[in-house]
Structures are given as C-alpha cells and as structure tokens.
Short mmCIF file of C-alpha atoms and ligand atoms in Angstrom, two decimals:
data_model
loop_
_atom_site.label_atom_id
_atom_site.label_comp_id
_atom_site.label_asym_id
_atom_site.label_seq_id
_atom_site.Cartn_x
_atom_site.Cartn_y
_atom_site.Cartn_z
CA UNK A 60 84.47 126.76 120.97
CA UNK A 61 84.40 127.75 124.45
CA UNK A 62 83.22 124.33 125.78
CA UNK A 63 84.94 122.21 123.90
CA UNK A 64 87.75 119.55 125.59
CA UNK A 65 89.88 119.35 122.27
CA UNK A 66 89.97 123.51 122.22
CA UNK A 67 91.17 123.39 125.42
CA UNK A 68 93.78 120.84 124.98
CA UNK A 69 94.89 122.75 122.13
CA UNK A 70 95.04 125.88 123.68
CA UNK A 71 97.04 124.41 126.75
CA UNK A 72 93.95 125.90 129.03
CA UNK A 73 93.07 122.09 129.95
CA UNK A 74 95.42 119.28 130.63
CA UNK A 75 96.75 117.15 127.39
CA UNK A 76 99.62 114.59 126.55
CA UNK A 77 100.55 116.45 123.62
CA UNK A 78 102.68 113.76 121.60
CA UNK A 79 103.15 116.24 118.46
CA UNK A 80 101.90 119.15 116.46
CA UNK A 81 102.38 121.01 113.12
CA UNK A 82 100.53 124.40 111.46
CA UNK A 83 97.16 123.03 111.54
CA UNK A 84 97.07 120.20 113.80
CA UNK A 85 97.91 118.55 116.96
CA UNK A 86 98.09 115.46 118.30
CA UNK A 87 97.46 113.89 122.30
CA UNK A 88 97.08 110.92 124.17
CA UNK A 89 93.72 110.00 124.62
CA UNK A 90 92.39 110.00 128.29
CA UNK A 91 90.51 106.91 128.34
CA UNK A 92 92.37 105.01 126.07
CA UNK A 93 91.12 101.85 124.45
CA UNK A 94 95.03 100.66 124.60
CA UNK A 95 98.34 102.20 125.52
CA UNK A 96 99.27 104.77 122.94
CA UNK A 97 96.01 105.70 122.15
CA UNK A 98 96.07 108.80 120.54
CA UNK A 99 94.06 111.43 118.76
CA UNK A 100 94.25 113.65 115.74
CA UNK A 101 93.02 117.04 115.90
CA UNK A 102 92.29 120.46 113.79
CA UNK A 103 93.94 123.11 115.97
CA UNK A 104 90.54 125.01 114.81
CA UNK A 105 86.99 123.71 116.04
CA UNK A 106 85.82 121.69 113.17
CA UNK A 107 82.99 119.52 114.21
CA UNK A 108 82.46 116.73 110.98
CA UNK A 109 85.83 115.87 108.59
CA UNK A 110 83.67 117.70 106.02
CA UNK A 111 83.83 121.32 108.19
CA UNK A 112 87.52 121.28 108.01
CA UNK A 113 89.78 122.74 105.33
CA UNK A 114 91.59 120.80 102.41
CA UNK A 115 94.36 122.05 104.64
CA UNK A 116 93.58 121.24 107.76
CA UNK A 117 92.72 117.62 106.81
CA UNK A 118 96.13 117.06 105.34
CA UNK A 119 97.98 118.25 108.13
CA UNK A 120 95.71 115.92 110.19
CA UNK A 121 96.76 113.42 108.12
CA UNK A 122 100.11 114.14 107.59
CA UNK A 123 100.60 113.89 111.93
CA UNK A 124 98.87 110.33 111.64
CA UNK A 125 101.98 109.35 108.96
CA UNK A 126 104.05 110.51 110.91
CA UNK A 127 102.89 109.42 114.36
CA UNK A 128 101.73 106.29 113.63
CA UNK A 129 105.13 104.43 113.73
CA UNK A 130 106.31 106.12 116.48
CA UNK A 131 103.45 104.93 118.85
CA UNK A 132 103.71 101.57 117.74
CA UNK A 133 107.64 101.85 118.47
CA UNK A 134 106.83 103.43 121.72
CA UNK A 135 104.30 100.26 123.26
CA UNK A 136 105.63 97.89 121.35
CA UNK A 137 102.41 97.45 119.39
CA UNK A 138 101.96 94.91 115.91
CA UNK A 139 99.73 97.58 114.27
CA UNK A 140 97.35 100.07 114.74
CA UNK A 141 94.12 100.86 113.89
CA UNK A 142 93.01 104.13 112.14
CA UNK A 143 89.74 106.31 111.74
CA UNK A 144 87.64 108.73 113.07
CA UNK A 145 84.42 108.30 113.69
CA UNK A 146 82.54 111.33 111.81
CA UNK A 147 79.04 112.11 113.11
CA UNK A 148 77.47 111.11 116.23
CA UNK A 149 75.44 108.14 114.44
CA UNK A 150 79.02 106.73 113.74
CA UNK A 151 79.78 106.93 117.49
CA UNK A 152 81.24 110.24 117.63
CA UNK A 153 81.02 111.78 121.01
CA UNK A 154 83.50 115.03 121.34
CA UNK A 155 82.28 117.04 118.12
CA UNK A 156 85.49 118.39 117.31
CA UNK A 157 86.86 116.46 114.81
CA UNK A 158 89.86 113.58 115.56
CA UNK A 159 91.51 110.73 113.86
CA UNK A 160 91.99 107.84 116.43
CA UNK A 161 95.14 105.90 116.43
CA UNK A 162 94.62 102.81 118.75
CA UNK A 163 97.52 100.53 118.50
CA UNK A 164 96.97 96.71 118.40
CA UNK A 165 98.32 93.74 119.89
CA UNK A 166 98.01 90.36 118.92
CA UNK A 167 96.52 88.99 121.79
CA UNK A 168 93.98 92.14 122.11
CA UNK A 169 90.37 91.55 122.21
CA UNK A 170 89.66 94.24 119.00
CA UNK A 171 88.27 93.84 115.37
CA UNK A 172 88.80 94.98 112.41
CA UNK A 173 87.27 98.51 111.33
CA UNK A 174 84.53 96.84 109.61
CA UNK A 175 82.69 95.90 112.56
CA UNK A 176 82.24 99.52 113.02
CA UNK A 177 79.57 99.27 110.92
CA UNK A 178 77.47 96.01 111.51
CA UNK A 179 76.44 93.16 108.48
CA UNK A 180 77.25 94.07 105.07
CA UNK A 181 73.79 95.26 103.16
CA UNK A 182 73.31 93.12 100.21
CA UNK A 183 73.71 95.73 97.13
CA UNK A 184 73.12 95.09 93.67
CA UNK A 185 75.68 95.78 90.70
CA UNK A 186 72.67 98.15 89.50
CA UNK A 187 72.61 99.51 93.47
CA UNK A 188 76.54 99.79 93.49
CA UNK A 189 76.64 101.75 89.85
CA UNK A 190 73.71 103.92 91.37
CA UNK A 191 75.72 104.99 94.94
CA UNK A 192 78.71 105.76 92.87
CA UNK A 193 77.07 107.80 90.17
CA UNK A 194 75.79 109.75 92.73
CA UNK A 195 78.95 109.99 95.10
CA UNK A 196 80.99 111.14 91.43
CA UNK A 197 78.49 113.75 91.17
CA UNK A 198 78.78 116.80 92.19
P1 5GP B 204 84.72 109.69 119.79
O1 5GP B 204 83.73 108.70 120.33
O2 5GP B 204 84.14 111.11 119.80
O3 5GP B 204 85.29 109.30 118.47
O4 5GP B 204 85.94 109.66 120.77
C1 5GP B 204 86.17 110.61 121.76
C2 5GP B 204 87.44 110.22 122.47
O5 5GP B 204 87.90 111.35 123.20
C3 5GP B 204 87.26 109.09 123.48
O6 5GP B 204 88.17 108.04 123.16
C4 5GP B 204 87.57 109.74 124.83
O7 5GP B 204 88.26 108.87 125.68
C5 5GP B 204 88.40 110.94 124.45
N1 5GP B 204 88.25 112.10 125.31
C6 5GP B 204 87.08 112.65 125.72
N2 5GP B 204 87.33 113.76 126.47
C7 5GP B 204 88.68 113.90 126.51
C8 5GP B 204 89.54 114.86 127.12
O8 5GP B 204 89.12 115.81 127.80
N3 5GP B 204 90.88 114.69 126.93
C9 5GP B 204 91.39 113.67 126.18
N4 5GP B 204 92.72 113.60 126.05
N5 5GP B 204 90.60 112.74 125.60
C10 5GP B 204 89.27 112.86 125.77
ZN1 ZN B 205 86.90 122.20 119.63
#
C-alpha cells in the first residue's frame, strides 16, 4: 500500500531502525516510543487486521517477537516487556498495517498491565461464558 508508513519502512523507501527481519516479517524501533526499545512487529506484506495475514505470516511475526524480545530487554536494561498489538481501530489501532508492540518495562515506569487495555471487567454469567465459547469453537 502506497501510503502506508510500515510499507515504506519495509521497503527501505522511508526511514526505519530496522532491529531484525526474517521471510515474512520485520521488525523496527518505534518512532515515538512509549519507552526505550520500543519496537514493532510487522508483515513484510500490507495486512491491515491479524486476521488478513497468513498462518505464515503470523508465525514469522511471532517467531521475531521470541526472538527479539530478550534481546531488547538485554539492550535497555529493561525487567520485562509488554506484548500485543492492538487489532482494529476500536482497540486503539492507528497505522492499519498490522504490528505486534514490544514496549519494555521498568519497575519504576508509570505502565499497567495489558488488561487495562480494555476497561472494567463485564460481569458474565457461567451460562454467558459457555455461550461466547460455543460460539468462538464454532466455525
Ligand atoms: P497503534 O496505535 O497503531 O497500535 O500504534 C502505531 C505505532 O506506530 C505508534 O506507537 C507510533 O509511534 C508508531 N508509528 C507511527 N508512524 C510511524 C513511522 O512512520 N515509523 C515508525 N517507526 N513508527 C511509527
Ligand atoms: Zn503497509
């Protein structure tokens, strides 16, 4: 996709901190990071929701976060990290070409856990919870 930051970081015709890379995906230092190391996850195609990529694609996403993950935290001395994407723009996703965050954490950092992401826990029923997974099993 023509416009697209990520495509252009992948295709070296914009500016990017590439930190590593394999078949299918590539990885870069976020510009505005949220801590030092900050780094994203990307399909080296334009995939815009986790669910647009391919089985392979997604692995070799995820296979660059297992193997990157360490390595950041080695490299600024973080505790941790946290690890997601956020996958549609209701869940805060802004560049829609699909990335896994890695955002390293400190213990004196001012962060959360991931579940803040989403707000209060609903109050579900066991008869709610059998119904969501029923229909998430179900395809
Ligand atoms: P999102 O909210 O879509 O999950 O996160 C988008 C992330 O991409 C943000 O953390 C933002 O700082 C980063 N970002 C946006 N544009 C660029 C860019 O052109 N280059 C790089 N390296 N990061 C970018
Ligand atoms: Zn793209």
């Amino acid at each position: 996709m023509s416009d697209c930051p990520f495509c252009g970081i992948v295709a070296g015709e914009i500016p990017g901190r590439i930190v590593g890379e394999n078949d299918h995906a590539v990885a870069f230092l976020d510009a505005n990071p949220m801590a030092p190391g900050h780094t994203l996850v990307v399909p080296r195609e334009h995939r815009e929701r986790l669910a647009d990529a391919t089985s392979e694609e997604t692995q070799a996403v995820f296979a660059l976060l297992h193997e990157l993950a360490p390595k950041i935290e080695t490299a600024v001395d973080a505790e941790g990290a946290t690890v997601g994407l956020n996958d549609g723009s209701v869940a805060g996703q802004e560049v829609p070409h699909v990335h896994a965050h890695v955002i390293p954490r400190f213990p004196d950092d001012d962060g959360g856990p991931i579940h803040v992401a989403a707000g209060s826990r609903p109050e579900l029923s066991d008869a709610e919870l059998d119904e969501i997974a029923a229909a998430i099993g179900d395809d």
